[in-house]
Structure formats: structure tokens, C-alpha cells
CSV table of C-alpha atoms and ligand atoms in Angstrom, one decimal:
chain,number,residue,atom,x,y,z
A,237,UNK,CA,12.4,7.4,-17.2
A,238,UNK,CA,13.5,9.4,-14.2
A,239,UNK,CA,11.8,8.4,-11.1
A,240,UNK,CA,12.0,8.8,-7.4
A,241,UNK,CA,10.3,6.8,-4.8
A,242,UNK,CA,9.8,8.7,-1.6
A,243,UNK,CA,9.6,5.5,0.7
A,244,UNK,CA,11.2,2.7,-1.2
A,245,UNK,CA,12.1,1.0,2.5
A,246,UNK,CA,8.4,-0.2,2.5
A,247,UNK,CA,6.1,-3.3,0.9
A,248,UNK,CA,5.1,-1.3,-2.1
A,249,UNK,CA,8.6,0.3,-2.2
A,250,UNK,CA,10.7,-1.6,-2.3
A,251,UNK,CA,9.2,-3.5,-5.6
A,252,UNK,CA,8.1,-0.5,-6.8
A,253,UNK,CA,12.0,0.1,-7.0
A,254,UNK,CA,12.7,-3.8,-8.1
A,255,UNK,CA,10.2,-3.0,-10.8
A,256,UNK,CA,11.2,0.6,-12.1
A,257,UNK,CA,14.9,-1.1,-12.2
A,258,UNK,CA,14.0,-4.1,-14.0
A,259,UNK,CA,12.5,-1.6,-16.6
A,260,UNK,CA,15.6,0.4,-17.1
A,261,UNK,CA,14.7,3.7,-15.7
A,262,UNK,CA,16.7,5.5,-13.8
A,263,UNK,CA,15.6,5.5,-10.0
A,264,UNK,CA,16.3,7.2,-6.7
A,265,UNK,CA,14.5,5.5,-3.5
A,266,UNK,CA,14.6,6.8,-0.1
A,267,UNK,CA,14.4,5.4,3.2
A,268,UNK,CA,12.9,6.9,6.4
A,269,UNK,CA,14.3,4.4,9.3
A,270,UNK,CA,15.2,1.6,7.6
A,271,UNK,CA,18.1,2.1,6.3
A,272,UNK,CA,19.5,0.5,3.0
A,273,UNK,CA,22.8,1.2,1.3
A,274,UNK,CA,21.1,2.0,-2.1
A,275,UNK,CA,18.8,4.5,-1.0
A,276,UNK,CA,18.9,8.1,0.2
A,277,UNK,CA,17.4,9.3,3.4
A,278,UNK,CA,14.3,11.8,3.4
A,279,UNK,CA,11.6,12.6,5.7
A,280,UNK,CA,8.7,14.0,4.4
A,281,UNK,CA,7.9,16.3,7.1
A,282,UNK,CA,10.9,18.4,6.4
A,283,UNK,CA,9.8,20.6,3.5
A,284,UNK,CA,12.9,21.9,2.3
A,285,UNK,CA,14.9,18.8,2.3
A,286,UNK,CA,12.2,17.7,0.1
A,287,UNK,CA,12.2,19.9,-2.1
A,288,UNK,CA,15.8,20.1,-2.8
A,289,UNK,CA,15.6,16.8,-3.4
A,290,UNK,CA,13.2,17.0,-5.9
A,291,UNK,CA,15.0,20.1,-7.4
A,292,UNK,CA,18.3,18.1,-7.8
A,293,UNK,CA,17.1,14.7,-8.9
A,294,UNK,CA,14.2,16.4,-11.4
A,295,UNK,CA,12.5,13.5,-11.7
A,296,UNK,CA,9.1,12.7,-14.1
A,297,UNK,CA,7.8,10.0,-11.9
A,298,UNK,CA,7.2,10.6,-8.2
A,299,UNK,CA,6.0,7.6,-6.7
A,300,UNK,CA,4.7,8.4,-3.1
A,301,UNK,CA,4.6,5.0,-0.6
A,302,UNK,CA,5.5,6.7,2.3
A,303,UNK,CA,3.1,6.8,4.5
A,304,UNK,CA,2.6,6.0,8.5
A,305,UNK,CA,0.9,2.5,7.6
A,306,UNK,CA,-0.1,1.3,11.2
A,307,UNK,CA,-3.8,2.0,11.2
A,308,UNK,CA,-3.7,1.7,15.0
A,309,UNK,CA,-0.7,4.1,15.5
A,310,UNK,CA,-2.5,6.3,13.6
A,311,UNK,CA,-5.8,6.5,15.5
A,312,UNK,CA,-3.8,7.4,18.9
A,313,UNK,CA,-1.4,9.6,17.7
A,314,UNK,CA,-3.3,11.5,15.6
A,315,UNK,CA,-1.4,14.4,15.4
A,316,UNK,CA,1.7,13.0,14.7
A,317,UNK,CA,0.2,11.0,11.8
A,318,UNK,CA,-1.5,13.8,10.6
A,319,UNK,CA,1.8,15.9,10.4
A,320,UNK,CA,3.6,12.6,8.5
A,321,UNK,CA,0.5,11.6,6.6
A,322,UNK,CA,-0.5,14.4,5.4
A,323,UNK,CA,1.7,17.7,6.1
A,324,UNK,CA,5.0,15.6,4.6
A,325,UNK,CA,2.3,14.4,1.8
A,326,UNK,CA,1.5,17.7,0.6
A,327,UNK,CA,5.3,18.7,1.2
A,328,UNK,CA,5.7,16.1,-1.9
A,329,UNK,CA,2.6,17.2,-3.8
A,330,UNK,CA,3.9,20.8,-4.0
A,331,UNK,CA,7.2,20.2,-5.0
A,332,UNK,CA,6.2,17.6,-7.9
A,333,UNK,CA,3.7,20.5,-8.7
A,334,UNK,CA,6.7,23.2,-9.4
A,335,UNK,CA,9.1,20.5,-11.3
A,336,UNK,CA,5.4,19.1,-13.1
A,337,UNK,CA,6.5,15.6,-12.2
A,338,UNK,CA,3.8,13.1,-12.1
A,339,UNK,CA,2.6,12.2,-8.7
A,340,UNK,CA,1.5,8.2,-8.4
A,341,UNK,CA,0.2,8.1,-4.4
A,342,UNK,CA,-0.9,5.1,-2.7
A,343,UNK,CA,-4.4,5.0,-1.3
A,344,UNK,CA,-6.3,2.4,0.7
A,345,UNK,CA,-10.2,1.1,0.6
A,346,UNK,CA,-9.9,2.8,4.2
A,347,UNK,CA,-11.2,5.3,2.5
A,348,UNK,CA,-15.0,3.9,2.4
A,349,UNK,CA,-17.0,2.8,5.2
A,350,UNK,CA,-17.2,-0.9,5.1
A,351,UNK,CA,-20.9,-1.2,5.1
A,352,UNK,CA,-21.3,-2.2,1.2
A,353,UNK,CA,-18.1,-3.5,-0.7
A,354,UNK,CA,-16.5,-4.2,-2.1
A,355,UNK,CA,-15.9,-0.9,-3.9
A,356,UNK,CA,-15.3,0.9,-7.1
A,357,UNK,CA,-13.8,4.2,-8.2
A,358,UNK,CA,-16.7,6.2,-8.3
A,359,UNK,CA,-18.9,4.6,-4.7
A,360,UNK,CA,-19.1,7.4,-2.0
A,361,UNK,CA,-16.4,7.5,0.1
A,362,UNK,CA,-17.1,8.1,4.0
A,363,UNK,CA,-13.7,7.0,6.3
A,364,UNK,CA,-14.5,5.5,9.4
A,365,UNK,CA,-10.8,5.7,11.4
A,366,UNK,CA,-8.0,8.3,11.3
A,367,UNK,CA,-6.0,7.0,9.0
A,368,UNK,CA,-8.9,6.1,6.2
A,369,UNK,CA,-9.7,10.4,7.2
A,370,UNK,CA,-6.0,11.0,6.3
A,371,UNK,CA,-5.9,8.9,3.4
A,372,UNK,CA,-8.9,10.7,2.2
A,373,UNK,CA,-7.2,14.1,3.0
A,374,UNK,CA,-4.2,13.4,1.0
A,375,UNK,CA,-6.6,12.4,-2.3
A,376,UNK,CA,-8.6,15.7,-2.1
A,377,UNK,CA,-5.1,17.6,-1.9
A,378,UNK,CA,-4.0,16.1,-4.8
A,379,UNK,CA,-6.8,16.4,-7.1
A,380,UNK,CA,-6.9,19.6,-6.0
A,381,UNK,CA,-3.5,20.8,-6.7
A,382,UNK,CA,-2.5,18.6,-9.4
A,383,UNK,CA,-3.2,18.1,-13.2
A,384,UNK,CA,-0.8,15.1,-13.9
A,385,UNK,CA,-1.8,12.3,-10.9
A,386,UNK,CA,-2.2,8.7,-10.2
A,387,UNK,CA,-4.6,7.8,-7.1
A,388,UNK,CA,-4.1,3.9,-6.5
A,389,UNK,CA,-6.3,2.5,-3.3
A,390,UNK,CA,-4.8,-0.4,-2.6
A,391,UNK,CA,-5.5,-3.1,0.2
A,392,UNK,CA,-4.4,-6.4,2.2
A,393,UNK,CA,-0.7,-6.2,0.7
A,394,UNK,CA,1.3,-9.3,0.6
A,395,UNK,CA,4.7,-10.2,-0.9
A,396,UNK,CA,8.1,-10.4,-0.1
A,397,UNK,CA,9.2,-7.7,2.4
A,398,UNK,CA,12.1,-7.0,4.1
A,399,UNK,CA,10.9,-5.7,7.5
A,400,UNK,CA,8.4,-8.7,7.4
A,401,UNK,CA,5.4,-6.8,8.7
A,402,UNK,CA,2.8,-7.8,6.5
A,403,UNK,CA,-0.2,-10.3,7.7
A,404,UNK,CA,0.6,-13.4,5.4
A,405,UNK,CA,4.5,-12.9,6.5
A,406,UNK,CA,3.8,-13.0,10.2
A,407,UNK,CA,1.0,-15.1,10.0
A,408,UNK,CA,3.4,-17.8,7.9
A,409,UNK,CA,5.9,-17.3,10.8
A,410,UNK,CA,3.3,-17.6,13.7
A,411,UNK,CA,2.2,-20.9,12.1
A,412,UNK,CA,5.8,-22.5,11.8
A,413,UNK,CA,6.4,-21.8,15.2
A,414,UNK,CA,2.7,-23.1,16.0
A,415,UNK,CA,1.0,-20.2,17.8
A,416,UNK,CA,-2.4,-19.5,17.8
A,417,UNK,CA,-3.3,-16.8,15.7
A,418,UNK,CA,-6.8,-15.1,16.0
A,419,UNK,CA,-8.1,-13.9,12.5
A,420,UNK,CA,-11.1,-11.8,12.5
A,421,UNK,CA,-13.9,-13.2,9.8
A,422,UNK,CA,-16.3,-10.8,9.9
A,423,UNK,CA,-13.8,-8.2,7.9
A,424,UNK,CA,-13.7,-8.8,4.2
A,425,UNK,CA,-10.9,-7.2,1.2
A,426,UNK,CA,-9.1,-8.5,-1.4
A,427,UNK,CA,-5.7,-9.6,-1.0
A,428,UNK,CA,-3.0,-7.9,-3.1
A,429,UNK,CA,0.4,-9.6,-4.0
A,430,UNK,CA,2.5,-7.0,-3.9
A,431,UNK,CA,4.8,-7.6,-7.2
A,432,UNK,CA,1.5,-7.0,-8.9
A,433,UNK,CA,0.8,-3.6,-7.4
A,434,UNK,CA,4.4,-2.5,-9.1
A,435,UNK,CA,3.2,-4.1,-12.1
A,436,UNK,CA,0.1,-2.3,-12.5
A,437,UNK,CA,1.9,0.8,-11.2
A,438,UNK,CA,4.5,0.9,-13.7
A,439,UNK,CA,1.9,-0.2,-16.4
A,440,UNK,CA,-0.2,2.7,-15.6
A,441,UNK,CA,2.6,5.1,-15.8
A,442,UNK,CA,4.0,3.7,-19.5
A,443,UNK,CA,0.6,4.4,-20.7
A,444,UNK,CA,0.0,7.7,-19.6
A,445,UNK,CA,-3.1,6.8,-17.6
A,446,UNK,CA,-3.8,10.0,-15.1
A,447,UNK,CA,-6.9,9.7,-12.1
A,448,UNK,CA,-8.4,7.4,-9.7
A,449,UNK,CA,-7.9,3.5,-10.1
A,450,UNK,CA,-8.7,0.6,-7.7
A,451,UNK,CA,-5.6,-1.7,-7.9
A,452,UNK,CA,-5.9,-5.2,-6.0
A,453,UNK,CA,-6.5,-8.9,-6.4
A,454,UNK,CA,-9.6,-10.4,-7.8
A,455,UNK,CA,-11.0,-12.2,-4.9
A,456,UNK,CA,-12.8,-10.9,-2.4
A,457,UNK,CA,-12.5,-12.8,1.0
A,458,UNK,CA,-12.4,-12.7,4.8
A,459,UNK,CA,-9.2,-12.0,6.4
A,460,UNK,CA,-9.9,-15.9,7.9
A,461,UNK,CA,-10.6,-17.7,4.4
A,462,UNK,CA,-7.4,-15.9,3.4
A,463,UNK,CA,-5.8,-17.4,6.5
A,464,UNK,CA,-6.9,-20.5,5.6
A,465,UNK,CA,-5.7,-20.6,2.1
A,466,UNK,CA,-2.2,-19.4,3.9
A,467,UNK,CA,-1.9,-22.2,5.5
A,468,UNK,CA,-3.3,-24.3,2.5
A,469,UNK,CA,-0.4,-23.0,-0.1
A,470,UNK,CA,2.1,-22.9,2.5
A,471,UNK,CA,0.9,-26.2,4.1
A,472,UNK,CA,1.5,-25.3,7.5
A,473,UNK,CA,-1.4,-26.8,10.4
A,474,UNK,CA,-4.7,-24.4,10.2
A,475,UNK,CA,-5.7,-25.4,13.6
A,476,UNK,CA,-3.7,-22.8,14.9
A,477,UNK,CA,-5.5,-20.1,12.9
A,478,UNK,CA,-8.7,-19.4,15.3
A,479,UNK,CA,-11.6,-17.4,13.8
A,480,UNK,CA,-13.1,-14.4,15.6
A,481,UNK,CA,-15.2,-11.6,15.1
A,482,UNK,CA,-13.5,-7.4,15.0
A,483,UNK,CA,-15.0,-6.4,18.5
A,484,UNK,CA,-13.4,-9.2,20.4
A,485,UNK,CA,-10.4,-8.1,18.7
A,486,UNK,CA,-10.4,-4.5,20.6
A,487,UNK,CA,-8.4,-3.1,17.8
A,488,UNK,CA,-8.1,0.4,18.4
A,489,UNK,CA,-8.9,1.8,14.9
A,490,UNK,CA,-12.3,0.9,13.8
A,491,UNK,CA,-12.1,-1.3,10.6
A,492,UNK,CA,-14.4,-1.2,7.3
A,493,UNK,CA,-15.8,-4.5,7.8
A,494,UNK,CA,-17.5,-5.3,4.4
A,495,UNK,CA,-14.5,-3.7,2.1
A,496,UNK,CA,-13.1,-4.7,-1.0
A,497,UNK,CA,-12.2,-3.2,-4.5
A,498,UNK,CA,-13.7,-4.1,-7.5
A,499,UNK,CA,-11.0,-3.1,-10.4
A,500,UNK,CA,-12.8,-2.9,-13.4
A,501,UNK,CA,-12.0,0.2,-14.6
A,502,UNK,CA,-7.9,-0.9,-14.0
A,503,UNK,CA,-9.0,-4.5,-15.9
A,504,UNK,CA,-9.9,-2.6,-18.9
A,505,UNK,CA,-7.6,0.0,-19.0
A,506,UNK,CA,-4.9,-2.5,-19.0
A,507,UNK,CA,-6.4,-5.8,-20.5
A,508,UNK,CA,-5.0,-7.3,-17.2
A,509,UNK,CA,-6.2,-8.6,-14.0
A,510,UNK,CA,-4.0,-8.9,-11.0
A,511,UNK,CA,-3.8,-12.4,-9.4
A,512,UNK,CA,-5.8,-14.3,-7.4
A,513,UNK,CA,-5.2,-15.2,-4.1
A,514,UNK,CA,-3.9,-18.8,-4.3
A,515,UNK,CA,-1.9,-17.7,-7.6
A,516,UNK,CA,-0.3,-14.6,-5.9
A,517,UNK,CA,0.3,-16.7,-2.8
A,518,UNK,CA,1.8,-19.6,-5.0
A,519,UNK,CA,3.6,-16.8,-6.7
A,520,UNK,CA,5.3,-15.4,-3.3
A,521,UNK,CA,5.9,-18.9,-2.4
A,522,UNK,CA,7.9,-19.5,-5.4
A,523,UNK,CA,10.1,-15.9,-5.0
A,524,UNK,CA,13.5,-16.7,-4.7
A,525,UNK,CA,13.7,-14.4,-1.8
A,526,UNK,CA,11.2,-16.1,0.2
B,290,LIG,N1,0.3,-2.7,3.1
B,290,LIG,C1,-1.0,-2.7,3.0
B,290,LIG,O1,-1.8,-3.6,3.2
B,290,LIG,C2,-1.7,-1.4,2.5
B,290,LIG,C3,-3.0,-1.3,2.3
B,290,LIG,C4,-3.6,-0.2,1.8
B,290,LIG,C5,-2.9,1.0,1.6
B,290,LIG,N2,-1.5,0.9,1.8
B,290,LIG,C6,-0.8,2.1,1.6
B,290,LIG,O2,0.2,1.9,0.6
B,290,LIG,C7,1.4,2.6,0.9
B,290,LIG,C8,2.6,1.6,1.0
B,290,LIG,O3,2.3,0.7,2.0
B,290,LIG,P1,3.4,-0.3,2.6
B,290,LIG,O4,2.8,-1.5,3.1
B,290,LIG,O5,4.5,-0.4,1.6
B,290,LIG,O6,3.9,0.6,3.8
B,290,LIG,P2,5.3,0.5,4.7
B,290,LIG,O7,5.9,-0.9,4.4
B,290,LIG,O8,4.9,0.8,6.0
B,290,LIG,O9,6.2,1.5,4.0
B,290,LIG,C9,6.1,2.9,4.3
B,290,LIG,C10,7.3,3.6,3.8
B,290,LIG,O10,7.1,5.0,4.2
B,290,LIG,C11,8.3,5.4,4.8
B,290,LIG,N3,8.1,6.5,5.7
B,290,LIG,C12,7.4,6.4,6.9
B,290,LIG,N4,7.3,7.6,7.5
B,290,LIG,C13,8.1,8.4,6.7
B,290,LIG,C14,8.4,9.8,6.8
B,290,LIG,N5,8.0,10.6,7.9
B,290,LIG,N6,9.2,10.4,5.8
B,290,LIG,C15,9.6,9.6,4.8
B,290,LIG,N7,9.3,8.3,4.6
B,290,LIG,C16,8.5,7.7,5.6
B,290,LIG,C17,8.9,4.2,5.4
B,290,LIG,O11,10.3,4.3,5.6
B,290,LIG,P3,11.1,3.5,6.7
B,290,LIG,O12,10.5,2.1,6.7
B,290,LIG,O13,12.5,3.5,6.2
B,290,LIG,O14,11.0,4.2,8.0
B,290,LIG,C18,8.6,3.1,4.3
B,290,LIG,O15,9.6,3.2,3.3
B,290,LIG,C19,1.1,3.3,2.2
B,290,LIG,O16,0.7,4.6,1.9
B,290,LIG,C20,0.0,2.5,2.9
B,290,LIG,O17,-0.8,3.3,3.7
B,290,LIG,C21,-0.9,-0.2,2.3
């Protein structure tokens, strides 16, 4: 299957292209900053550079990652995340629209307010920060435009990555080198292992499922009881993991406190569940590149 990932540098990327590979289909990725030898550069924002790559590569699957992911960056440069988020989103969406690729884009539960998860497909959305808006702005563009879509909100991704931004990552590494780490518990998800979000992705795409799906682990915890179970699998010393409440955090993006997906809908489509989170964590544990 001819694919192209437009930001296979990232989490979701970068086994989004370990996946598609280990499948035998024949993928481009593309970096933005980080630059790897196996994949092309491409910034979404520039609209003809997208679209000749498009053109040339004609791919059937265009899965869409890239994204500015810092919810905080976001919320104070709003225009410039609006221009990456969503201008070099719909750059994408129009050109998969001309070839009539099939667009998978990557959405969050930032999408809902946070006041009644956690959430399924069809609960009111009603974003609460600038990037949950953008989010938001990019799904109404695509089922707008497009016939042949895949919406997947994900949330709390963990996993092997190799910029090592994610939580569990730099909470792992904050813990070895025993700092204190302040973990809000008042703002509850569910934990995603990464490899499973590919999974599902790839799963989703072999079946010729089109739409909306919630795509994340089973459990649905506070960012502190996940902390905790961090330091559990990993057995590093939970004394240094300090619960606290959002506003003392002074984040600058309001969060959707009581989030979450509920993925039903993706459980029965598939017959399949992603993991839990002391499986998935086990499960990153064990990965040969960790
Ligand atoms: N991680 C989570 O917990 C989480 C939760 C909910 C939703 N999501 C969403 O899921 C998607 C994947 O998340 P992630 O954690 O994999 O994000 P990530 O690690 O930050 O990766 C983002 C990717 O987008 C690329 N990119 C950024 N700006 C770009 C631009 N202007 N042009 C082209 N590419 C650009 C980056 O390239 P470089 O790194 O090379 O610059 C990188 O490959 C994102 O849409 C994110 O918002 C993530």
C-alpha cells in the first residue's frame, strides 16, 4: 500500500512508519526539524511543496501526525499555531482531496471540555484551550471536504520516542536522577502506548473503516495514579513523584480536567482493545529500544 506520513519525526510517527514498514507497504515519512536520514523534509505550511509531494509520491494512505503538539506553545502563539495547525493541515487535506488519497488525522480528547469523561464519539464537543479549538478546526475541515477520512482522538501518548518528550519518558528520567516531580491529580485520561495507536491505525486502514474513532488505552486514571504505576513497573522511588492540583500548576493552557475516551465503537469494529496501562508500560519496558 502506498503511504506517506507527513510528520513521521514524532511519537505517533515514527511507529506509525515502524508499523506501515513492518506490513510491507511502501512508505515515505517526512520530518520537519528533526532530521532523519530515511525521511524527506516538508513543512506543511508551504502549500506547493506539499502538494508536489503528494503529486509525485501518489500515495493512497496519508497519514497526518504533524501537528504543533505543545498545548502551551499553542495557547501563546496562537497565530503561529494556527497557521501550522491548521493552514498546513488543510494544505494536506486539499491535496489528498485532488489525488483521493485517504486522509488518517490525529485528534486529541482536547477536543471536549473536561467536565464529564471520559468521552465517546458522538458526546458534544466544546474545546476549552487553543489547541483543543484547532484540533476541532482541523476535524470540521475534514469532514467537510473529504469523503474517504479517518478521525482518531488520541490522548496521554507513551512509547518509545526518539526526541524523548513524552510524560512517562521524562518522568522515568526525572525519577532515575531523583528529582521531584509534581503531577497534577485532579486531571484524568487514559494512557495510550503508542505501538498500539499504529496498530489500531494500520488496522483501521486494512479494513476500510472511514469516520470518527476514539483510539486509546482502557484505563481511565489521573495523571498521578499513572505516575505512580511509572514508578511501580519501572521500580524507580515514588516519593519523588508529588501530587498537586492544575491551578497550582499555572499551566498556561487550560486543561480538560475530567477527560478520557471510552473506545467502544473502535473495540467492536476491530474485536480488539488496546492495552492497559501496566501492560503497555510493561510492554515499553520490554522494547528493545528502551
Ligand atoms: N502525544 C500525545 O499525548 C497526544 C495526545 C493527543 C493528540 N496528539 C496528537 O497526535 C499527533 C501526533 O502526536 P505526537 O506526540 O507524535 O507529536 P510530536 O511528537 O510532536 O510530532 C509532531 C510531528 O509533526 C511534525 N511537524 C511539526 N510542525 C510541522 C510543520 N510545520 N510541518 C511539517 N511537520 C511538522 C514534527 O516534525 P519535527 O519533529 O521533525 O519538527 C513531528 O514529526 C499530533 O497531532 C498531536 O497533537 C498527541
Amino acid at each position: 500500500m502506498k503511504t506517506l506520513i507527513i510528520g513521521a519525526s514524532g511519537l505517533v510517527g515514527y511507529h506509525l512508519l515502524q508499523t506501515t514498514k513492518s506490513r510491507g507497504w511502501d512508505v515515505t515519512g517526512t520530518y520537519h526539524n528533526y532530521q532523519l536520514p530515511e525521511l524527506s523534509p516538508l513543512e506543511t505550511i508551504q502549500e506547493q511543496k506539499v502538494r508536489s509531494l503528494i503529486f509525485q509520491i501518489q500515495p493512497e494512505i496519508i497519514f497526518l501526525p504533524a501537528f504543533l503538539s505543545n498545548v502551551n506553545y499553542c495557547e501563546t502563539n496562537s497565530e503561529e499555531s494556527h497557521l501550522i495547525n491548521v493552514e498546513g493541515s488543510l494544505n494536506v487535506i486539499k491535496a489528498s482531496k485532488e489525488i483521493g488519497a485517504k486522509l488518517v488525522f490525529y485528534s486529541s480528547d482536547y477536543v471536549f471540555d473536561g467536565q464529564s469523561g471520559p468521552y465517546k464519539e458522538t458526546d458534544l464537543v466544546n474545546p476549552i484551550c487553543v489547541y483543543g479549538k484547532q484540533k476541532l478546526e482541523v476535524e470540521n475541515l475534514i469532514t467537510k471536504l473529504l469523503d474517504d477520512y479517518l478521525l482518531l482522538r488520541i490522548t496521554v501518548v507513551y512509547g518509545y520516542e526518539l526526541q524523548g518528550k513524552n510524560f512517562v519518558t521524562r518522568l522515568i528520567k526525572s525519577l532515575q536522577n531523583k528529582e521531584i516531580v509534581k503531577v497534577p491529580m485532579d486531571q484524568i485520561g487514559s494512557p495510550t502506548l503508542v505501538n498500539d495507536i499504529a496498530e489500531a491505525s494500520c488496522r483501521l486502514v486494512e479494513t476500510k473503516q472511514q469516520g470518527l474513532f476514539h483510539v486509546a488505552g482502557v484505563d481511565v486514571i489521573s495523571r498521578y495514579d499513572f505516575a505512580l504505576k511509572v514508578a511501580d513497573v519501572f521500580n524507580l522511588d515514588c516519593q519523588y513523584v508529588i501530587p498537586i492540583d492544575t491551578p497550582s500548576l499555572h499551566q498556561l493552557a487550560p486543561r480538560p480536567l475530567k477527560a478520557g475516551m471510552i473506545c467502544d465503537k473502535l473495540s467492536s469494529t476491530l474485536n480488539w482493545n488496546l492495552k492497559g496501562t501496566i501492560e503497555g508500560l510493561n510492554f515499553y519496558g520490554n522494547d528493545e529500544k528502551f
